[in-house]
PDB file of C-alpha atoms in Angstrom:
ATOM      1  CA  MET Y  17      43.169  12.940  -6.455  1.00  0.00           C
ATOM      2  CA  HIS Y  18      43.095  15.828  -3.987  1.00  0.00           C
ATOM      3  CA  VAL Y  19      43.154  14.293  -0.499  1.00  0.00           C
ATOM      4  CA  ASN Y  20      42.554  17.770   0.906  1.00  0.00           C
ATOM      5  CA  LYS Y  21      38.938  17.802  -0.295  1.00  0.00           C
ATOM      6  CA  ILE Y  22      36.003  17.584   2.078  1.00  0.00           C
ATOM      7  CA  ILE Y  23      32.328  17.216   1.095  1.00  0.00           C
ATOM      8  CA  PHE Y  24      29.407  18.901   2.855  1.00  0.00           C
ATOM      9  CA  SER Y  25      25.725  18.974   1.976  1.00  0.00           C
ATOM     10  CA  THR Y  26      22.467  20.550   3.007  1.00  0.00           C
ATOM     11  CA  GLN Y  27      20.107  18.255   4.914  1.00  0.00           C
ATOM     12  CA  ALA Y  28      18.033  17.330   1.854  1.00  0.00           C
ATOM     13  CA  TYR Y  29      21.079  16.124  -0.100  1.00  0.00           C
ATOM     14  CA  GLN Y  30      22.836  13.982   2.462  1.00  0.00           C
ATOM     15  CA  TYR Y  31      22.178  10.930   0.277  1.00  0.00           C
ATOM     16  CA  LEU Y  32      24.427  12.373  -2.441  1.00  0.00           C
ATOM     17  CA  GLN Y  33      27.029  13.462   0.089  1.00  0.00           C
ATOM     18  CA  LYS Y  34      27.283   9.927   1.496  1.00  0.00           C
ATOM     19  CA  GLU Y  35      27.521   8.338  -1.945  1.00  0.00           C
ATOM     20  CA  LEU Y  36      30.195  10.754  -3.133  1.00  0.00           C
ATOM     21  CA  CYS Y  37      32.253  10.365   0.021  1.00  0.00           C
ATOM     22  CA  HIS Y  38      32.027   6.600  -0.361  1.00  0.00           C
ATOM     23  CA  THR Y  39      33.103   6.579  -4.017  1.00  0.00           C
ATOM     24  CA  THR Y  40      35.786   9.273  -3.791  1.00  0.00           C
ATOM     25  CA  GLY Y  41      37.215   8.531  -0.367  1.00  0.00           C
ATOM     26  CA  PHE Y  42      36.944  12.202   0.583  1.00  0.00           C
ATOM     27  CA  GLU Y  43      35.975  13.167   4.112  1.00  0.00           C
ATOM     28  CA  CYS Y  44      32.327  13.867   4.931  1.00  0.00           C
ATOM     29  CA  GLY Y  45      31.900  17.225   6.608  1.00  0.00           C
ATOM     30  CA  GLU Y  46      29.633  17.306   9.623  1.00  0.00           C
ATOM     31  CA  VAL Y  47      27.081  19.991  10.382  1.00  0.00           C
ATOM     32  CA  GLU Y  48      24.862  20.188  13.437  1.00  0.00           C
ATOM     33  CA  VAL Y  49      21.401  21.420  12.477  1.00  0.00           C
ATOM     34  CA  LYS Y  50      18.382  22.102  14.659  1.00  0.00           C
ATOM     35  CA  ASN Y  51      15.489  24.512  14.852  1.00  0.00           C
ATOM     36  CA  PHE Y  52      14.655  27.017  17.554  1.00  0.00           C
ATOM     37  CA  PRO Y  53      11.062  27.086  18.883  1.00  0.00           C
ATOM     38  CA  ASP Y  54      10.200  29.946  16.523  1.00  0.00           C
ATOM     39  CA  GLY Y  55      11.350  27.909  13.504  1.00  0.00           C
ATOM     40  CA  GLU Y  56      14.669  29.685  13.004  1.00  0.00           C
ATOM     41  CA  ARG Y  57      17.410  27.326  11.802  1.00  0.00           C
ATOM     42  CA  TYR Y  58      20.589  26.741  13.817  1.00  0.00           C
ATOM     43  CA  GLN Y  59      23.680  25.433  12.001  1.00  0.00           C
ATOM     44  CA  ARG Y  60      27.118  24.664  13.383  1.00  0.00           C
ATOM     45  CA  ILE Y  61      29.975  23.373  11.219  1.00  0.00           C
ATOM     46  CA  LEU Y  62      31.717  20.681  13.245  1.00  0.00           C
ATOM     47  CA  THR Y  63      34.552  19.769  10.835  1.00  0.00           C
ATOM     48  CA  SER Y  64      37.486  22.130  10.333  1.00  0.00           C
ATOM     49  CA  VAL Y  65      37.737  23.490   6.780  1.00  0.00           C
ATOM     50  CA  ASP Y  66      40.723  25.814   7.227  1.00  0.00           C
ATOM     51  CA  CYS Y  67      42.934  25.702   4.091  1.00  0.00           C
ATOM     52  CA  ARG Y  68      40.879  22.848   2.622  1.00  0.00           C
ATOM     53  CA  GLU Y  69      39.115  22.388  -0.717  1.00  0.00           C
ATOM     54  CA  VAL Y  70      35.413  22.293   0.102  1.00  0.00           C
ATOM     55  CA  VAL Y  71      32.588  20.751  -1.925  1.00  0.00           C
ATOM     56  CA  LEU Y  72      29.049  21.708  -0.923  1.00  0.00           C
ATOM     57  CA  ILE Y  73      26.018  19.901  -2.378  1.00  0.00           C
ATOM     58  CA  GLY Y  74      22.601  21.476  -2.159  1.00  0.00           C
ATOM     59  CA  GLY Y  75      19.627  22.229  -4.364  1.00  0.00           C
ATOM     60  CA  THR Y  76      17.347  25.249  -4.346  1.00  0.00           C
ATOM     61  CA  ILE Y  77      14.306  23.031  -3.947  1.00  0.00           C
ATOM     62  CA  SER Y  78      12.577  25.613  -1.751  1.00  0.00           C
ATOM     63  CA  ASP Y  79      13.275  29.075  -0.395  1.00  0.00           C
ATOM     64  CA  ALA Y  80      14.260  27.554   2.956  1.00  0.00           C
ATOM     65  CA  ASP Y  81      16.684  25.140   1.286  1.00  0.00           C
ATOM     66  CA  THR Y  82      18.168  27.991  -0.737  1.00  0.00           C
ATOM     67  CA  LEU Y  83      18.886  29.982   2.409  1.00  0.00           C
ATOM     68  CA  GLU Y  84      20.321  26.888   4.114  1.00  0.00           C
ATOM     69  CA  LEU Y  85      22.679  26.473   1.164  1.00  0.00           C
ATOM     70  CA  PHE Y  86      23.676  30.144   1.181  1.00  0.00           C
ATOM     71  CA  ASP Y  87      24.236  30.298   4.949  1.00  0.00           C
ATOM     72  CA  LEU Y  88      26.364  27.160   4.903  1.00  0.00           C
ATOM     73  CA  ALA Y  89      28.439  28.248   1.901  1.00  0.00           C
ATOM     74  CA  TYR Y  90      29.021  31.698   3.366  1.00  0.00           C
ATOM     75  CA  SER Y  91      30.189  30.216   6.661  1.00  0.00           C
ATOM     76  CA  LEU Y  92      32.471  27.614   5.050  1.00  0.00           C
ATOM     77  CA  VAL Y  93      34.372  30.324   3.187  1.00  0.00           C
ATOM     78  CA  SER Y  94      34.443  32.553   6.270  1.00  0.00           C
ATOM     79  CA  MET Y  95      35.960  29.678   8.255  1.00  0.00           C
ATOM     80  CA  GLY Y  96      38.921  29.502   5.886  1.00  0.00           C
ATOM     81  CA  ALA Y  97      37.987  27.159   3.025  1.00  0.00           C
ATOM     82  CA  GLU Y  98      40.700  27.395   0.381  1.00  0.00           C
ATOM     83  CA  SER Y  99      38.221  26.786  -2.450  1.00  0.00           C
ATOM     84  CA  LEU Y 100      34.482  26.260  -2.773  1.00  0.00           C
ATOM     85  CA  LEU Y 101      32.858  23.951  -5.303  1.00  0.00           C
ATOM     86  CA  LEU Y 102      29.095  24.389  -5.099  1.00  0.00           C
ATOM     87  CA  MET Y 103      27.183  21.495  -6.670  1.00  0.00           C
ATOM     88  CA  ILE Y 104      23.515  22.334  -7.324  1.00  0.00           C
ATOM     89  CA  PRO Y 105      21.725  19.225  -8.671  1.00  0.00           C
ATOM     90  CA  TYR Y 106      18.460  21.122  -9.059  1.00  0.00           C
ATOM     91  CA  PHE Y 107      18.217  24.888  -9.587  1.00  0.00           C
ATOM     92  CA  GLY Y 108      14.592  25.429  -8.772  1.00  0.00           C
ATOM     93  CA  TYR Y 109      13.919  28.863 -10.206  1.00  0.00           C
ATOM     94  CA  ALA Y 110      14.831  28.269 -13.844  1.00  0.00           C
ATOM     95  CA  THR Y 111      11.201  28.449 -15.014  1.00  0.00           C
ATOM     96  CA  MET Y 112      11.071  32.078 -13.855  1.00  0.00           C
ATOM     97  CA  GLU Y 113      14.137  33.142 -15.815  1.00  0.00           C
ATOM     98  CA  ARG Y 114      12.541  36.192 -17.416  1.00  0.00           C
ATOM     99  CA  SER Y 115       9.558  38.463 -16.963  1.00  0.00           C
ATOM    100  CA  VAL Y 116       6.631  38.340 -19.376  1.00  0.00           C
ATOM    101  CA  LYS Y 117       4.194  40.591 -17.546  1.00  0.00           C
ATOM    102  CA  LYS Y 118       5.076  43.964 -16.088  1.00  0.00           C
ATOM    103  CA  GLY Y 119       6.233  43.714 -12.486  1.00  0.00           C
ATOM    104  CA  GLU Y 120       7.095  40.002 -12.492  1.00  0.00           C
ATOM    105  CA  VAL Y 121      10.079  39.117 -10.321  1.00  0.00           C
ATOM    106  CA  VAL Y 122      12.792  37.224 -12.220  1.00  0.00           C
ATOM    107  CA  THR Y 123      13.512  34.781  -9.414  1.00  0.00           C
ATOM    108  CA  ALA Y 124      16.223  32.892 -11.284  1.00  0.00           C
ATOM    109  CA  LYS Y 125      18.181  36.132 -11.481  1.00  0.00           C
ATOM    110  CA  THR Y 126      17.675  37.153  -7.852  1.00  0.00           C
ATOM    111  CA  ARG Y 127      18.694  33.696  -6.608  1.00  0.00           C
ATOM    112  CA  ALA Y 128      21.789  33.658  -8.828  1.00  0.00           C
ATOM    113  CA  PHE Y 129      22.641  37.117  -7.482  1.00  0.00           C
ATOM    114  CA  LEU Y 130      22.259  35.842  -3.912  1.00  0.00           C
ATOM    115  CA  LEU Y 131      24.585  32.884  -4.486  1.00  0.00           C
ATOM    116  CA  SER Y 132      27.056  35.218  -6.208  1.00  0.00           C
ATOM    117  CA  LYS Y 133      27.350  37.088  -2.914  1.00  0.00           C
ATOM    118  CA  ILE Y 134      28.960  34.134  -1.174  1.00  0.00           C
ATOM    119  CA  PRO Y 135      32.437  35.437  -0.269  1.00  0.00           C
ATOM    120  CA  ALA Y 136      35.145  34.373  -2.703  1.00  0.00           C
ATOM    121  CA  SER Y 137      37.548  31.758  -1.362  1.00  0.00           C
ATOM    122  CA  SER Y 138      41.259  32.231  -2.075  1.00  0.00           C
ATOM    123  CA  MET Y 139      41.066  29.825  -5.039  1.00  0.00           C
ATOM    124  CA  GLY Y 140      37.661  31.063  -6.147  1.00  0.00           C
ATOM    125  CA  ASN Y 141      34.102  29.717  -6.153  1.00  0.00           C
ATOM    126  CA  ARG Y 142      32.631  27.451  -8.829  1.00  0.00           C
ATOM    127  CA  VAL Y 143      28.937  26.640  -9.187  1.00  0.00           C
ATOM    128  CA  PHE Y 144      27.816  23.554 -11.113  1.00  0.00           C
ATOM    129  CA  LEU Y 145      24.197  23.579 -12.322  1.00  0.00           C
ATOM    130  CA  LEU Y 146      22.665  20.394 -13.720  1.00  0.00           C
ATOM    131  CA  ASP Y 147      20.409  20.336 -16.814  1.00  0.00           C
ATOM    132  CA  LEU Y 148      18.965  23.807 -16.477  1.00  0.00           C
ATOM    133  CA  HIS Y 149      15.503  24.465 -17.880  1.00  0.00           C
ATOM    134  CA  THR Y 150      16.955  27.402 -19.792  1.00  0.00           C
ATOM    135  CA  GLU Y 151      20.480  28.083 -21.008  1.00  0.00           C
ATOM    136  CA  GLY Y 152      20.505  31.716 -19.874  1.00  0.00           C
ATOM    137  CA  VAL Y 153      20.637  31.164 -16.093  1.00  0.00           C
ATOM    138  CA  PRO Y 154      24.470  30.950 -15.785  1.00  0.00           C
ATOM    139  CA  TYR Y 155      24.715  34.502 -17.131  1.00  0.00           C
ATOM    140  CA  TYR Y 156      22.873  35.782 -14.055  1.00  0.00           C
ATOM    141  CA  PHE Y 157      25.784  34.902 -11.771  1.00  0.00           C
ATOM    142  CA  GLU Y 158      28.094  37.784 -11.023  1.00  0.00           C
ATOM    143  CA  GLY Y 159      31.540  38.711  -9.731  1.00  0.00           C
ATOM    144  CA  LYS Y 160      34.130  36.005  -9.195  1.00  0.00           C
ATOM    145  CA  THR Y 161      31.592  33.174  -9.073  1.00  0.00           C
ATOM    146  CA  ARG Y 162      32.162  30.863 -12.043  1.00  0.00           C
ATOM    147  CA  PRO Y 163      29.004  28.995 -13.127  1.00  0.00           C
ATOM    148  CA  VAL Y 164      29.177  25.799 -15.190  1.00  0.00           C
ATOM    149  CA  HIS Y 165      26.176  24.165 -16.883  1.00  0.00           C
ATOM    150  CA  LEU Y 166      26.630  20.409 -16.415  1.00  0.00           C
ATOM    151  CA  TYR Y 167      24.662  18.016 -18.629  1.00  0.00           C
ATOM    152  CA  ALA Y 168      23.292  14.655 -17.498  1.00  0.00           C
ATOM    153  CA  LYS Y 169      23.360  13.289 -21.054  1.00  0.00           C
ATOM    154  CA  PRO Y 170      25.426  10.140 -20.211  1.00  0.00           C
ATOM    155  CA  THR Y 171      22.990   9.192 -17.437  1.00  0.00           C
ATOM    156  CA  ILE Y 172      19.938   9.871 -19.624  1.00  0.00           C
ATOM    157  CA  MET Y 173      21.357   7.821 -22.503  1.00  0.00           C
ATOM    158  CA  GLU Y 174      22.109   4.934 -20.159  1.00  0.00           C
ATOM    159  CA  ALA Y 175      18.558   5.056 -18.792  1.00  0.00           C
ATOM    160  CA  CYS Y 176      17.059   4.936 -22.303  1.00  0.00           C
ATOM    161  CA  ARG Y 177      19.228   1.950 -23.282  1.00  0.00           C
ATOM    162  CA  GLU Y 178      18.192   0.087 -20.140  1.00  0.00           C
ATOM    163  CA  ILE Y 179      14.519   0.606 -20.991  1.00  0.00           C
ATOM    164  CA  ALA Y 180      14.444  -0.287 -24.675  1.00  0.00           C
ATOM    165  CA  GLY Y 181      17.904  -1.249 -25.926  1.00  0.00           C
ATOM    166  CA  ASN Y 182      18.541   0.330 -29.333  1.00  0.00           C
ATOM    167  CA  ASP Y 183      15.052   0.139 -30.838  1.00  0.00           C
ATOM    168  CA  PHE Y 184      12.976   3.134 -29.790  1.00  0.00           C
ATOM    169  CA  VAL Y 185      11.969   6.670 -30.739  1.00  0.00           C
ATOM    170  CA  LEU Y 186      13.170   9.418 -28.427  1.00  0.00           C
ATOM    171  CA  ALA Y 187      10.421  11.998 -28.049  1.00  0.00           C
ATOM    172  CA  SER Y 188       9.800  15.289 -26.295  1.00  0.00           C
ATOM    173  CA  THR Y 189       6.703  16.812 -24.754  1.00  0.00           C
ATOM    174  CA  ASP Y 190       6.794  19.878 -27.005  1.00  0.00           C
ATOM    175  CA  ALA Y 191       8.745  21.685 -29.693  1.00  0.00           C
ATOM    176  CA  GLY Y 192      10.538  23.766 -27.065  1.00  0.00           C
ATOM    177  CA  ARG Y 193      12.743  20.792 -26.116  1.00  0.00           C
ATOM    178  CA  ALA Y 194      13.021  19.463 -29.677  1.00  0.00           C
ATOM    179  CA  LYS Y 195      16.627  20.568 -30.304  1.00  0.00           C
ATOM    180  CA  TRP Y 196      17.879  18.958 -27.110  1.00  0.00           C
ATOM    181  CA  VAL Y 197      15.989  15.739 -27.816  1.00  0.00           C
ATOM    182  CA  GLU Y 198      17.230  15.739 -31.421  1.00  0.00           C
ATOM    183  CA  SER Y 199      20.823  16.036 -30.210  1.00  0.00           C
ATOM    184  CA  LEU Y 200      20.268  13.228 -27.740  1.00  0.00           C
ATOM    185  CA  ALA Y 201      18.600  11.038 -30.377  1.00  0.00           C
ATOM    186  CA  ASN Y 202      21.474  11.609 -32.814  1.00  0.00           C
ATOM    187  CA  ASP Y 203      24.006  10.581 -30.171  1.00  0.00           C
ATOM    188  CA  MET Y 204      22.086   7.340 -29.636  1.00  0.00           C
ATOM    189  CA  ASN Y 205      21.446   6.791 -33.359  1.00  0.00           C
ATOM    190  CA  VAL Y 206      17.660   6.660 -32.974  1.00  0.00           C
ATOM    191  CA  ASN Y 207      14.850   8.734 -34.439  1.00  0.00           C
ATOM    192  CA  GLY Y 208      13.485  11.766 -32.619  1.00  0.00           C
ATOM    193  CA  ALA Y 209       9.956  13.103 -32.388  1.00  0.00           C
ATOM    194  CA  PHE Y 210       8.081  15.960 -30.785  1.00  0.00           C
ATOM    195  CA  VAL Y 211       4.550  17.242 -30.550  1.00  0.00           C
ATOM    196  CA  PHE Y 212       3.211  20.621 -31.549  1.00  0.00           C
ATOM    197  CA  LYS Y 213       0.889  22.033 -28.942  1.00  0.00           C
ATOM    198  CA  ARG Y 214      -1.243  25.104 -28.378  1.00  0.00           C
ATOM    199  CA  ARG Y 215      -1.500  26.628 -24.922  1.00  0.00           C
ATOM    200  CA  ILE Y 216      -5.115  27.108 -23.880  1.00  0.00           C
ATOM    201  CA  SER Y 217      -4.461  28.471 -20.384  1.00  0.00           C
ATOM    202  CA  GLY Y 218      -1.672  28.672 -17.823  1.00  0.00           C
ATOM    203  CA  ASP Y 219      -1.880  24.974 -16.991  1.00  0.00           C
ATOM    204  CA  GLU Y 220      -3.686  23.497 -20.010  1.00  0.00           C
ATOM    205  CA  THR Y 221      -2.370  22.707 -23.489  1.00  0.00           C
ATOM    206  CA  GLN Y 222      -3.777  21.006 -26.596  1.00  0.00           C
ATOM    207  CA  ILE Y 223      -1.769  18.724 -28.929  1.00  0.00           C
ATOM    208  CA  THR Y 224      -2.132  19.712 -32.585  1.00  0.00           C
ATOM    209  CA  SER Y 225       0.287  17.374 -34.432  1.00  0.00           C
ATOM    210  CA  ILE Y 226       3.349  15.077 -34.173  1.00  0.00           C
ATOM    211  CA  SER Y 227       6.604  15.594 -36.087  1.00  0.00           C
ATOM    212  CA  ALA Y 228       7.467  11.938 -36.828  1.00  0.00           C
ATOM    213  CA  ASP Y 229       5.973   8.500 -37.411  1.00  0.00           C
ATOM    214  CA  VAL Y 230       5.804   6.529 -34.141  1.00  0.00           C
ATOM    215  CA  ARG Y 231       3.492   3.715 -35.278  1.00  0.00           C
ATOM    216  CA  ASP Y 232       4.473   0.322 -33.831  1.00  0.00           C
ATOM    217  CA  LYS Y 233       7.377   1.942 -31.977  1.00  0.00           C
ATOM    218  CA  TYR Y 234       8.544   2.038 -28.366  1.00  0.00           C
ATOM    219  CA  VAL Y 235       8.484   5.750 -27.528  1.00  0.00           C
ATOM    220  CA  ILE Y 236      10.629   7.155 -24.724  1.00  0.00           C
ATOM    221  CA  ILE Y 237       9.633  10.696 -23.804  1.00  0.00           C
ATOM    222  CA  TYR Y 238      12.418  12.818 -22.348  1.00  0.00           C
ATOM    223  CA  ASP Y 239      11.703  15.993 -20.413  1.00  0.00           C
ATOM    224  CA  ASP Y 240      14.244  17.854 -18.330  1.00  0.00           C
ATOM    225  CA  MET Y 241      11.723  18.290 -15.526  1.00  0.00           C
ATOM    226  CA  ILE Y 242       8.490  16.563 -14.522  1.00  0.00           C
ATOM    227  CA  ARG Y 243       6.325  18.465 -12.075  1.00  0.00           C
ATOM    228  CA  THR Y 244       2.605  17.687 -12.131  1.00  0.00           C
ATOM    229  CA  GLY Y 245       2.928  15.443 -15.196  1.00  0.00           C
ATOM    230  CA  GLY Y 246       0.154  17.144 -17.157  1.00  0.00           C
ATOM    231  CA  SER Y 247       2.208  17.948 -20.271  1.00  0.00           C
ATOM    232  CA  LEU Y 248       3.824  14.518 -20.156  1.00  0.00           C
ATOM    233  CA  ILE Y 249       0.483  12.700 -20.045  1.00  0.00           C
ATOM    234  CA  ASN Y 250      -0.947  14.793 -22.897  1.00  0.00           C
ATOM    235  CA  ALA Y 251       2.095  14.075 -25.062  1.00  0.00           C
ATOM    236  CA  ALA Y 252       1.979  10.350 -24.236  1.00  0.00           C
ATOM    237  CA  ARG Y 253      -1.692  10.208 -25.168  1.00  0.00           C
ATOM    238  CA  ALA Y 254      -0.897  11.809 -28.525  1.00  0.00           C
ATOM    239  CA  TYR Y 255       1.927   9.331 -29.212  1.00  0.00           C
ATOM    240  CA  LYS Y 256      -0.342   6.443 -28.196  1.00  0.00           C
ATOM    241  CA  GLU Y 257      -3.112   7.618 -30.524  1.00  0.00           C
ATOM    242  CA  ALA Y 258      -0.501   7.878 -33.295  1.00  0.00           C
ATOM    243  CA  GLY Y 259       0.262   4.165 -32.911  1.00  0.00           C
ATOM    244  CA  ALA Y 260       3.059   3.858 -30.338  1.00  0.00           C
ATOM    245  CA  THR Y 261       3.030   0.355 -28.829  1.00  0.00           C
ATOM    246  CA  LYS Y 262       4.827   1.210 -25.585  1.00  0.00           C
ATOM    247  CA  ILE Y 263       5.706   4.465 -23.852  1.00  0.00           C
ATOM    248  CA  ALA Y 264       8.154   5.285 -21.077  1.00  0.00           C
ATOM    249  CA  ALA Y 265       9.380   8.580 -19.642  1.00  0.00           C
ATOM    250  CA  VAL Y 266      12.862   9.709 -18.660  1.00  0.00           C
ATOM    251  CA  THR Y 267      13.622  12.931 -16.816  1.00  0.00           C
ATOM    252  CA  THR Y 268      16.542  14.618 -15.138  1.00  0.00           C
ATOM    253  CA  HIS Y 269      14.536  16.364 -12.434  1.00  0.00           C
ATOM    254  CA  GLY Y 270      11.682  14.340 -10.971  1.00  0.00           C
ATOM    255  CA  LEU Y 271       9.707  16.746  -8.782  1.00  0.00           C
ATOM    256  CA  PHE Y 272       6.316  14.998  -9.059  1.00  0.00           C
ATOM    257  CA  SER Y 273       4.401  17.837  -7.413  1.00  0.00           C
ATOM    258  CA  LYS Y 274       0.703  17.580  -6.539  1.00  0.00           C
ATOM    259  CA  ASP Y 275       0.619  13.767  -6.770  1.00  0.00           C
ATOM    260  CA  GLY Y 276       2.213  13.983 -10.200  1.00  0.00           C
ATOM    261  CA  LEU Y 277       3.656  10.479 -10.116  1.00  0.00           C
ATOM    262  CA  GLU Y 278       0.333   8.935  -9.117  1.00  0.00           C
ATOM    263  CA  LYS Y 279      -1.381  10.741 -12.017  1.00  0.00           C
ATOM    264  CA  ILE Y 280       1.236   9.516 -14.479  1.00  0.00           C
ATOM    265  CA  LYS Y 281       0.860   5.929 -13.265  1.00  0.00           C
ATOM    266  CA  ALA Y 282      -2.943   6.117 -13.163  1.00  0.00           C
ATOM    267  CA  SER Y 283      -3.047   7.266 -16.791  1.00  0.00           C
ATOM    268  CA  GLY Y 284      -2.104   3.720 -17.825  1.00  0.00           C
ATOM    269  CA  LEU Y 285       0.039   5.088 -20.647  1.00  0.00           C
ATOM    270  CA  PHE Y 286       3.504   4.383 -19.277  1.00  0.00           C
ATOM    271  CA  GLU Y 287       5.558   1.242 -18.791  1.00  0.00           C
ATOM    272  CA  CYS Y 288       7.799   3.077 -16.328  1.00  0.00           C
ATOM    273  CA  VAL Y 289       9.361   6.405 -15.436  1.00  0.00           C
ATOM    274  CA  VAL Y 290      13.098   6.917 -14.875  1.00  0.00           C
ATOM    275  CA  SER Y 291      14.500   9.940 -13.072  1.00  0.00           C
ATOM    276  CA  THR Y 292      17.906  10.929 -11.776  1.00  0.00           C
ATOM    277  CA  ASP Y 293      18.270  11.604  -8.068  1.00  0.00           C
ATOM    278  CA  SER Y 294      18.808  15.341  -8.614  1.00  0.00           C
ATOM    279  CA  HIS Y 295      15.698  16.070  -6.535  1.00  0.00           C
ATOM    280  CA  PRO Y 296      14.950  14.417  -3.158  1.00  0.00           C
ATOM    281  CA  ASN Y 297      11.333  13.747  -4.148  1.00  0.00           C
ATOM    282  CA  ALA Y 298      12.443  11.213  -6.759  1.00  0.00           C
ATOM    283  CA  VAL Y 299      14.549   9.407  -4.163  1.00  0.00           C
ATOM    284  CA  GLN Y 300      11.631   9.225  -1.737  1.00  0.00           C
ATOM    285  CA  LEU Y 301       9.118   8.034  -4.359  1.00  0.00           C
ATOM    286  CA  GLN Y 302      11.224   5.440  -6.169  1.00  0.00           C
ATOM    287  CA  GLY Y 303       9.813   1.953  -6.579  1.00  0.00           C
ATOM    288  CA  ASP Y 304       8.797  -0.529  -9.280  1.00  0.00           C
ATOM    289  CA  PHE Y 305       7.212   2.157 -11.461  1.00  0.00           C
ATOM    290  CA  LEU Y 306       9.680   4.967 -10.764  1.00  0.00           C
ATOM    291  CA  ARG Y 307      13.305   3.953 -11.229  1.00  0.00           C
ATOM    292  CA  VAL Y 308      16.054   6.284 -10.029  1.00  0.00           C
ATOM    293  CA  LYS Y 309      19.561   6.651 -11.434  1.00  0.00           C
ATOM    294  CA  SER Y 310      22.303   8.418  -9.515  1.00  0.00           C
ATOM    295  CA  ILE Y 311      24.107  11.505 -10.789  1.00  0.00           C
ATOM    296  CA  ALA Y 312      26.949  10.940  -8.312  1.00  0.00           C
ATOM    297  CA  SER Y 313      29.324   9.727 -11.030  1.00  0.00           C
ATOM    298  CA  LEU Y 314      28.802  12.961 -13.013  1.00  0.00           C
ATOM    299  CA  PHE Y 315      29.570  15.056  -9.970  1.00  0.00           C
ATOM    300  CA  ARG Y 316      32.498  12.841  -8.973  1.00  0.00           C
ATOM    301  CA  GLN Y 317      34.175  13.480 -12.319  1.00  0.00           C
ATOM    302  CA  GLU Y 318      33.914  17.241 -11.805  1.00  0.00           C
ATOM    303  CA  ILE Y 319      35.014  17.093  -8.171  1.00  0.00           C
ATOM    304  CA  GLU Y 320      38.095  15.047  -9.000  1.00  0.00           C
ATOM    305  CA  LYS Y 321      38.879  17.260 -12.000  1.00  0.00           C
ATOM    306  CA  HIS Y 322      38.996  20.535 -10.063  1.00  0.00           C
TER     307      HIS Y 322
END
């Protein structure tokens, strides 16, 4: 174990910083943060990082959080950090990873470019990205920044076992996630299923068929990200109409935008929802219906390895 390591975080991810410092024994870096009257952010790094291996945890959950992460990372390297390990539990621009219409800004690429401009520490910079919505994002990082796509598969598998033991069908919301769900189902030795759907508009889809028999089965729907819950509810309704006796949902990134969690619960289709704590919203909304599992152990393994 590298006793020289020190862990920092942006404000939104202090819960992960505290847990990792507790489980690893590494020092927690302190940052003073306040806002000027005009809303401009003030940050001051209070813990010396000269010649130390620095871990920084922060997600791009908003433009403001992205800039907070960039400013802090830039300053940590400038203050003499020997190495920088950037842990990004949620990379929030992965849905805009390519342009479809002329003139669309590929935000995933511009944000990756921004983070690539963090000065290189003497031992280099690594960026860990958890369960990306698309596999292509790491290729947008440039220069000496080394991106790594980290998978939450062990945590997801554990969550599924806790819900239904070994007797369930692992399902996806659409065919786009079918390969990932199939891989996950094979690892757990259960059957997989997915729905075929037709997009009617930008935020509305229609289920056309289901790939497997789910009658009299406990169906666990996995989706890498739940935002408003619309696709999830539509898929659950289709599985229910096909004969599923119980349905639960598991996700890596629980955003639950626009009262998404309330809509999922109000649908009456789900026994429960399980999310990792990759996004602060899941941590804030957890309760009897929404269960939260920590990704700290996944990050700890990577931190202790490098």
